[in-house]
Coordinates of C-alpha atoms in Angstrom, one line a residue:
M1 CA 127.8 19.6 48.8
A2 CA 124.3 19.4 47.2
G3 CA 125.2 16.1 45.4
V4 CA 123.6 17.1 42.1
D5 CA 125.5 16.5 38.8
W6 CA 124.5 17.6 35.3
S7 CA 122.5 14.5 34.5
V8 CA 120.4 14.8 37.6
A9 CA 119.9 18.5 37.2
Q10 CA 118.3 18.0 33.8
T11 CA 115.6 15.9 35.4
L12 CA 114.7 18.5 38.1
S13 CA 112.4 21.5 37.8
D14 CA 113.7 25.0 38.6
E15 CA 112.0 24.9 42.1
E16 CA 113.4 21.5 43.0
L17 CA 116.9 22.4 41.8
E18 CA 116.8 25.7 43.8
A19 CA 115.7 23.8 46.9
R20 CA 118.7 21.4 46.6
L21 CA 121.2 24.1 45.9
Y22 CA 120.0 26.7 48.5
R23 CA 119.0 25.1 51.7
S24 CA 116.7 27.2 54.0
A25 CA 118.3 28.8 57.1
L26 CA 118.0 26.9 60.4
P27 CA 115.0 28.1 62.4
R28 CA 115.9 30.4 65.4
N29 CA 114.1 30.7 68.6
S30 CA 112.0 33.8 67.8
K31 CA 111.0 34.4 71.4
Q32 CA 114.6 34.8 72.3
L33 CA 115.6 36.7 69.2
L34 CA 112.8 39.2 68.4
P35 CA 112.2 42.0 70.9
D36 CA 108.8 43.1 72.1
F37 CA 108.5 46.2 70.0
A38 CA 105.2 47.2 71.6
N39 CA 106.9 47.2 75.0
V40 CA 109.9 49.1 73.5
H41 CA 107.5 51.8 72.1
T42 CA 105.9 52.1 75.6
E43 CA 109.2 52.2 77.5
L44 CA 110.5 55.0 75.2
K45 CA 107.9 57.3 76.7
R46 CA 109.5 57.1 80.1
A47 CA 111.9 60.0 81.0
G48 CA 115.5 59.2 80.2
V49 CA 114.8 55.9 78.4
T50 CA 116.6 55.6 75.0
L51 CA 116.8 52.9 72.2
Q52 CA 120.4 52.3 73.3
L53 CA 119.4 51.4 76.8
L54 CA 116.5 49.2 75.6
W55 CA 118.8 47.3 73.2
E56 CA 121.4 46.7 75.9
E57 CA 118.7 45.2 78.1
Y58 CA 117.4 43.1 75.2
A59 CA 120.8 41.9 74.1
K60 CA 122.0 41.0 77.6
D61 CA 122.5 37.2 77.9
N62 CA 120.9 36.8 74.4
E63 CA 123.2 35.2 71.9
L64 CA 120.7 35.5 69.1
A65 CA 120.0 39.2 69.6
F66 CA 120.1 41.6 66.8
K67 CA 123.0 44.1 66.6
Y68 CA 122.1 47.6 67.7
T69 CA 121.8 49.0 64.2
S70 CA 119.4 46.1 63.1
F71 CA 117.5 46.6 66.3
C72 CA 116.8 50.3 65.5
V73 CA 116.0 49.6 61.9
K74 CA 113.5 46.9 62.8
Y75 CA 111.9 49.0 65.5
R76 CA 111.4 51.9 63.1
Q77 CA 109.9 49.5 60.5
W78 CA 107.5 48.3 63.2
A79 CA 106.6 51.8 64.2
M80 CA 105.7 52.7 60.6
G81 CA 102.7 50.4 61.0
L82 CA 101.3 52.6 63.7
K83 CA 99.2 55.7 63.1
R84 CA 101.2 58.7 62.1
S85 CA 100.1 60.6 65.3
M86 CA 101.6 57.8 67.4
R87 CA 105.0 57.9 65.9
Q88 CA 106.1 60.8 68.0
I89 CA 107.6 59.9 71.3
H90 CA 106.1 61.7 74.3
I91 CA 107.6 61.6 77.7
G92 CA 105.3 60.7 80.6
G93 CA 103.9 63.7 82.4
E94 CA 105.5 66.1 79.9
K95 CA 102.7 67.4 77.6
L96 CA 99.0 68.1 77.8
F97 CA 97.2 68.9 74.6
V98 CA 93.9 70.9 74.8
D99 CA 91.3 71.9 72.2
Y100 CA 87.6 72.2 71.5
A101 CA 85.7 69.7 69.3
G102 CA 84.0 71.0 66.2
Q103 CA 80.7 69.3 67.1
T104 CA 78.4 70.7 69.7
I105 CA 75.4 69.4 71.8
P106 CA 72.1 71.2 72.0
L107 CA 70.9 72.5 75.4
I108 CA 67.2 73.2 75.8
D109 CA 65.9 75.9 78.1
A110 CA 63.2 74.2 80.1
V111 CA 61.3 77.5 80.5
T112 CA 61.5 79.2 77.1
G113 CA 62.4 76.3 74.9
E114 CA 65.4 78.2 73.5
I115 CA 68.2 76.0 72.2
T116 CA 71.8 76.9 72.7
K117 CA 74.9 74.9 71.7
A118 CA 77.2 73.5 74.4
Q119 CA 80.9 73.5 73.4
I120 CA 82.9 70.3 74.1
F121 CA 86.4 70.7 75.6
V122 CA 88.9 67.9 75.1
A123 CA 92.3 67.4 76.8
T124 CA 94.7 64.4 76.4
L125 CA 98.1 63.5 77.8
G126 CA 100.8 62.9 75.3
A127 CA 102.4 59.6 76.7
S128 CA 99.2 57.7 77.6
N129 CA 96.5 59.3 75.4
Y130 CA 94.4 59.4 78.6
T131 CA 91.5 61.7 77.7
F132 CA 89.3 64.2 79.6
A133 CA 86.2 65.9 78.1
C134 CA 83.6 68.3 79.5
A135 CA 80.9 70.7 78.2
T136 CA 81.1 74.5 78.6
A137 CA 78.6 77.2 77.7
R138 CA 80.9 79.1 75.3
Q139 CA 84.6 79.3 74.4
T140 CA 85.5 82.4 76.4
T141 CA 88.7 82.8 78.3
A142 CA 86.9 81.8 81.5
D143 CA 85.5 78.7 79.7
W144 CA 88.9 77.7 78.4
I145 CA 90.8 78.1 81.6
G146 CA 88.0 76.7 83.8
A147 CA 87.9 73.6 81.7
Q148 CA 91.7 73.2 82.0
V149 CA 91.4 73.5 85.8
L150 CA 88.9 70.6 85.7
A151 CA 91.2 68.6 83.5
L152 CA 94.1 68.9 85.8
E153 CA 92.0 67.9 88.8
H154 CA 90.7 64.9 86.8
F155 CA 94.3 63.8 86.0
G156 CA 95.4 64.5 89.6
G157 CA 98.5 66.4 88.7
A158 CA 100.0 69.0 86.3
P159 CA 102.2 68.4 83.3
R160 CA 105.3 70.4 82.4
L161 CA 103.9 71.8 79.2
I162 CA 100.3 72.6 78.0
V163 CA 99.8 72.9 74.2
P164 CA 96.6 74.9 73.2
D165 CA 95.3 76.4 70.0
Q166 CA 96.2 80.0 69.3
T167 CA 92.7 81.1 70.1
R168 CA 92.0 84.8 70.9
S169 CA 90.6 83.7 74.2
L170 CA 94.1 82.6 75.4
I171 CA 96.6 84.2 73.1
K172 CA 97.1 88.0 73.2
N173 CA 99.3 88.2 70.1
S174 CA 99.3 85.3 67.7
C175 CA 102.6 84.3 66.2
S176 CA 104.0 81.1 64.7
Y177 CA 107.3 81.5 66.5
D178 CA 106.7 83.5 69.7
P179 CA 103.0 83.8 70.6
Q180 CA 102.1 86.0 73.6
N181 CA 99.7 84.5 76.1
N182 CA 97.2 86.8 77.8
R183 CA 97.7 87.8 81.4
L184 CA 95.1 85.5 82.9
Y185 CA 96.4 82.4 81.1
E186 CA 100.0 83.2 82.2
E187 CA 98.8 83.4 85.9
F188 CA 96.9 80.1 85.5
A189 CA 100.1 78.4 84.2
A190 CA 102.2 80.0 87.0
H191 CA 99.7 78.7 89.6
Y192 CA 100.1 75.1 88.4
G193 CA 103.8 75.4 87.5
C194 CA 103.3 74.7 83.8
A195 CA 104.8 76.1 80.7
L196 CA 102.7 77.2 77.7
L197 CA 103.4 76.6 74.0
A198 CA 100.6 77.3 71.7
A199 CA 100.5 75.3 68.4
R200 CA 101.1 77.2 65.2
P201 CA 98.0 78.5 63.4
A202 CA 96.7 76.1 60.8
H203 CA 99.2 73.4 61.8
P204 CA 97.2 70.6 63.3
R205 CA 100.2 68.3 63.3
D206 CA 101.6 70.4 66.1
K207 CA 99.0 68.8 68.4
P208 CA 98.1 65.5 66.7
K209 CA 97.3 63.9 70.0
V210 CA 94.3 66.1 70.8
E211 CA 93.2 66.1 67.2
C212 CA 92.9 62.3 67.5
A213 CA 91.3 62.6 70.9
V214 CA 88.7 65.0 69.6
L215 CA 87.8 62.5 66.9
V216 CA 87.6 59.7 69.4
V217 CA 85.4 61.8 71.7
E218 CA 83.1 62.7 68.8
R219 CA 82.7 59.0 67.8
W220 CA 82.5 57.3 71.2
I221 CA 80.8 60.0 73.3
L222 CA 79.0 62.7 71.3
A223 CA 77.6 60.1 68.8
R224 CA 76.1 58.1 71.6
L225 CA 74.4 61.2 73.0
R226 CA 73.0 62.4 69.7
N227 CA 69.4 61.3 70.5
R228 CA 69.3 62.5 74.1
K229 CA 67.9 65.8 75.3
F230 CA 69.8 67.9 77.9
F231 CA 68.5 70.9 79.8
N232 CA 71.6 72.1 81.6
L233 CA 75.4 71.7 81.6
T234 CA 75.4 69.7 84.8
E235 CA 73.2 67.1 83.4
L236 CA 75.3 67.0 80.2
N237 CA 78.6 66.8 81.9
H238 CA 77.4 63.9 84.1
A239 CA 76.5 61.9 80.9
I240 CA 79.9 62.7 79.3
A241 CA 81.7 61.6 82.5
L242 CA 80.1 58.2 82.4
L243 CA 81.0 57.6 78.7
L244 CA 84.5 59.0 79.3
N245 CA 85.2 56.2 81.8
D246 CA 84.3 53.6 79.1
L247 CA 86.5 55.4 76.5
N248 CA 89.6 55.4 78.7
A249 CA 89.0 51.7 79.5
R250 CA 88.8 50.6 75.8
A251 CA 91.8 48.4 74.9
F252 CA 94.4 49.7 72.4
K253 CA 94.4 47.9 69.0
K254 CA 98.2 47.7 68.5
L255 CA 99.6 48.4 72.0
P256 CA 99.1 46.5 75.3
G257 CA 96.6 47.8 77.8
N258 CA 94.3 50.9 77.5
R259 CA 94.4 54.6 78.2
R260 CA 93.8 54.2 81.9
S261 CA 96.4 51.6 82.5
A262 CA 98.9 53.5 80.3
F263 CA 98.1 56.7 82.3
E264 CA 98.7 54.9 85.6
Q265 CA 102.0 53.5 84.4
L266 CA 103.4 56.5 82.4
D267 CA 101.8 59.8 83.1
L268 CA 100.5 59.7 86.7
P269 CA 103.8 59.0 88.4
A270 CA 105.5 61.9 86.4
L271 CA 102.8 64.6 86.9
R272 CA 103.6 67.4 89.3
P273 CA 101.3 67.6 92.4
L274 CA 98.5 70.2 92.3
P275 CA 98.7 73.2 94.6
A276 CA 96.5 73.1 97.7
K277 CA 94.2 75.8 96.4
R278 CA 92.3 75.7 93.1
F279 CA 93.1 78.5 90.7
E280 CA 90.4 81.2 91.0
L281 CA 89.2 82.8 87.8
F282 CA 89.4 86.6 87.7
R283 CA 89.4 89.5 85.2
W284 CA 91.8 92.3 84.6
K285 CA 90.6 95.8 83.7
S286 CA 92.2 99.2 83.5
A287 CA 90.4 102.1 85.2
K288 CA 91.2 105.8 85.8
V289 CA 91.0 107.1 89.3
N290 CA 88.3 109.8 89.5
I291 CA 88.8 113.1 91.4
D292 CA 86.9 111.6 94.4
Y293 CA 89.7 108.8 94.5
H294 CA 87.2 106.1 93.5
V295 CA 87.3 103.7 90.5
E296 CA 84.2 102.3 88.8
F297 CA 83.8 98.5 88.3
E298 CA 80.4 97.2 87.0
G299 CA 78.5 100.2 88.2
H300 CA 79.9 100.3 91.7
Y301 CA 82.6 102.6 93.0
Y302 CA 85.6 101.5 95.0
S303 CA 88.2 103.7 96.8
V304 CA 91.9 103.8 96.2
P305 CA 94.5 106.0 98.0
H306 CA 93.8 109.6 97.2
T307 CA 97.4 110.2 96.0
L308 CA 96.4 108.1 92.9
V309 CA 93.8 110.6 91.7
R310 CA 93.9 111.0 87.8
T311 CA 96.2 108.0 87.4
T312 CA 95.3 104.7 85.8
V313 CA 95.2 101.5 87.9
E314 CA 94.7 97.9 87.1
L315 CA 91.7 96.1 88.6
R316 CA 91.9 92.3 89.3
A317 CA 88.4 91.0 90.0
T318 CA 87.1 87.6 91.1
D319 CA 83.5 86.8 91.9
T320 CA 84.1 87.9 95.5
L321 CA 87.2 90.2 95.6
L322 CA 88.4 93.3 93.8
E323 CA 92.1 94.2 94.0
C324 CA 93.6 97.4 92.7
Y325 CA 97.2 97.6 91.4
S326 CA 99.4 100.6 90.7
A327 CA 103.0 100.0 89.4
N328 CA 102.5 96.3 90.0
Q329 CA 101.8 96.9 93.7
R330 CA 98.5 96.2 95.3
V331 CA 97.1 99.4 96.7
A332 CA 93.5 98.5 97.6
C333 CA 91.4 95.5 98.2
H334 CA 87.5 95.4 98.5
A335 CA 84.8 92.8 98.7
V336 CA 82.8 92.9 95.4
S337 CA 79.5 94.7 95.7
H338 CA 76.7 94.4 93.1
I339 CA 74.8 97.5 94.2
K340 CA 75.1 99.9 91.3
G341 CA 75.7 103.6 91.9
K342 CA 76.9 103.1 95.5
H343 CA 80.4 103.6 96.9
T344 CA 82.7 101.4 99.0
T345 CA 85.2 103.6 100.8
I346 CA 88.1 102.8 103.1
A347 CA 88.9 105.7 105.5
D348 CA 92.7 105.3 105.1
H349 CA 92.3 106.1 101.4
M350 CA 90.8 109.6 102.2
P351 CA 92.8 112.8 102.7
A352 CA 93.1 113.8 106.3
S353 CA 90.5 116.6 106.0
H354 CA 88.0 114.2 104.3
R355 CA 88.6 111.6 107.0
A356 CA 87.9 114.1 109.7
H357 CA 84.7 115.0 107.9
L358 CA 83.7 111.4 107.8
E359 CA 84.3 111.0 111.5
W360 CA 82.2 114.1 112.5
T361 CA 79.4 113.6 115.0
P362 CA 77.6 116.4 116.9
Q363 CA 78.8 115.2 120.3
K364 CA 82.4 114.8 119.2
L365 CA 82.4 118.4 117.9
I366 CA 80.9 119.7 121.1
D367 CA 83.4 117.8 123.2
W368 CA 86.2 119.4 121.2
G369 CA 84.7 122.8 121.8
L370 CA 84.5 122.2 125.6
R371 CA 88.2 121.3 125.6
I372 CA 88.9 124.8 124.2
G373 CA 86.5 126.6 126.5
V374 CA 82.8 127.2 127.3
S375 CA 82.3 130.0 124.8
T376 CA 83.8 127.9 122.0
A377 CA 81.5 125.0 122.9
Q378 CA 78.6 127.5 122.8
V379 CA 79.6 128.6 119.3
V380 CA 80.0 125.0 118.1
S381 CA 76.5 124.1 119.4
W382 CA 75.1 127.1 117.6
Q383 CA 76.5 125.9 114.3
L384 CA 74.9 122.5 114.8
E385 CA 71.5 123.9 115.8
H386 CA 71.0 126.8 113.4
R387 CA 72.0 125.4 110.0
A388 CA 69.6 124.1 107.4
H389 CA 71.7 121.0 106.9
P390 CA 74.1 119.2 109.3
E391 CA 76.9 119.2 106.6
Q392 CA 76.8 123.1 106.8
G393 CA 77.3 123.0 110.6
Y394 CA 80.1 120.4 110.3
R395 CA 82.0 122.5 107.8
A396 CA 81.7 125.6 110.0
C397 CA 83.1 123.6 112.9
L398 CA 86.0 122.4 110.7
G399 CA 86.6 126.1 110.1
L400 CA 86.7 126.8 113.9
Q401 CA 89.3 124.0 114.3
R402 CA 91.4 125.6 111.6
L403 CA 91.2 128.9 113.5
A404 CA 92.4 127.2 116.6
R405 CA 95.5 125.9 114.8
E406 CA 96.1 129.3 113.2
F407 CA 95.6 131.6 116.2
T408 CA 95.9 129.2 119.2
P409 CA 93.1 127.8 121.2
A410 CA 93.3 130.6 123.8
R411 CA 92.6 133.3 121.2
L412 CA 89.8 131.3 119.7
E413 CA 88.1 131.1 123.1
A414 CA 88.5 134.8 123.5
A415 CA 87.0 135.5 120.1
C416 CA 84.1 133.1 120.8
T417 CA 83.5 134.9 124.1
R418 CA 83.2 138.3 122.2
A419 CA 81.0 136.6 119.5
V420 CA 78.7 135.4 122.2
A421 CA 78.6 138.8 123.8
I422 CA 77.6 140.5 120.5
R423 CA 75.2 137.6 119.7
S424 CA 76.9 136.9 116.4
L425 CA 78.0 133.3 116.7
T426 CA 78.7 132.6 113.0
Y427 CA 82.1 131.3 111.8
R428 CA 82.6 134.5 109.8
S429 CA 82.1 136.6 112.9
V430 CA 84.7 134.6 114.9
S431 CA 87.1 134.7 112.0
S432 CA 86.7 138.5 111.6
I433 CA 87.3 139.1 115.4
L434 CA 90.5 137.1 115.3
K435 CA 91.8 138.8 112.1
T436 CA 91.1 142.3 113.4
G437 CA 92.6 141.5 116.8
L438 CA 89.4 142.4 118.7
D439 CA 89.7 139.2 120.7
R440 CA 92.6 140.9 122.6
Q441 CA 90.5 143.8 123.9
H442 CA 89.1 143.4 127.4
N443 CA 86.1 145.7 127.2
L444 CA 83.6 143.6 125.3
P445 CA 80.7 145.5 123.7
T446 CA 77.3 144.5 125.1
T447 CA 73.8 145.5 124.4
A448 CA 72.8 148.6 126.3
P449 CA 69.6 148.6 128.4
G450 CA 66.6 149.2 126.1
A451 CA 68.7 148.7 122.9
L452 CA 67.5 146.4 120.2
P453 CA 68.9 142.9 120.5
L454 CA 71.5 141.8 118.0
H455 CA 70.3 139.3 115.5
D456 CA 72.0 136.1 114.5
N457 CA 72.3 137.2 110.9
I458 CA 74.4 140.3 111.8
R459 CA 78.0 139.4 111.3
G460 CA 80.6 140.4 113.9
A461 CA 82.7 142.2 111.3
D462 CA 79.8 144.3 110.2
Y463 CA 79.0 145.2 113.9
F464 CA 82.5 146.4 114.6
H465 CA 82.7 148.3 111.3

């Protein structure tokens, strides 16, 4: 009982009367009752951790603990005091957000004085906000992917999901619901075992982490470099790396620790290990196979199997290697050459006749003729010695080889013997002798005493006709 009657109540003010009628609640041990909501917020970023589990751990052996419903309500009230971008729960090692900053840094050409604008790439991990930044020359596909390779190496692991912008450098077909990544970006993701999910166009809230990280990088790195002059990307990236260490070591305002400590606690243990070999940048290009079974790439010509003439193949080029694909199968591989107008040819890609032509040497042809017979070797030697250009002699010898296959080596030797006798050692003479059957006759015509000698330009066919 309050022990206050009507006569006493008339002498008390409203505040005094309320104090006597409504006694204040007994103080509770707040350390025992109130959970550490900052720790709860951090623990929720671990894979498999839920509010139910954290409440059970908090309520165990704690008689003054809140009930589960009150616990959840009070946590959400506490979380409302954080920045909107931090209200989302990100699992450690799950997401990496990437983007380019709007601000740039001037680069001065030391020779010409020309000024270009270096682009600033930013990447941040969802759970810890651990941030990476570097400068690139432009925002091409090679720049985007090359910067992401450096980011993964900086983090020392790969996340499960990468969230980029729907930039044309990475996205082949833009779409709010099912964007199509370009081929190179897909191969980059496959190399590191990551999935890709581009943010919707004009929806910065799809990637609030990197939007916030870009703002932090602009304020704590780019602003501090505004009065410095840089002459190359290497020098600029060194300066960025030094300030990046300070940024990741800055203490959180409303959470314990800093980006580095949160990274080591949450993201680093959950990241997947990087492959042993760094992803090598390359380009894809379609090319039509010319009639000479070569494809052109940057002014140089590379061979493919001759059966692919007039078809279209896919070229996959790095700085050092060119691969050719047909029907998703690699059909050729060459070292990249920068000599324009020249050809790189693999003998196995050539037709048999062309390959034989490539292997021609005078001695090899003469040796072949000797295996047939002395007269054939004499005719072969004549082709090599009396033609204006070696290619003409090679082709005539190829014709003799065809004749040997068509009429047998024995008949070729007999025809060459008759051609030598009539002093008409041309391919056409030998061919005419075989076709008319004169090689089968035993009485070879010879030059009579005192007769005019037969000239090399008289064909055997003309002589017998």
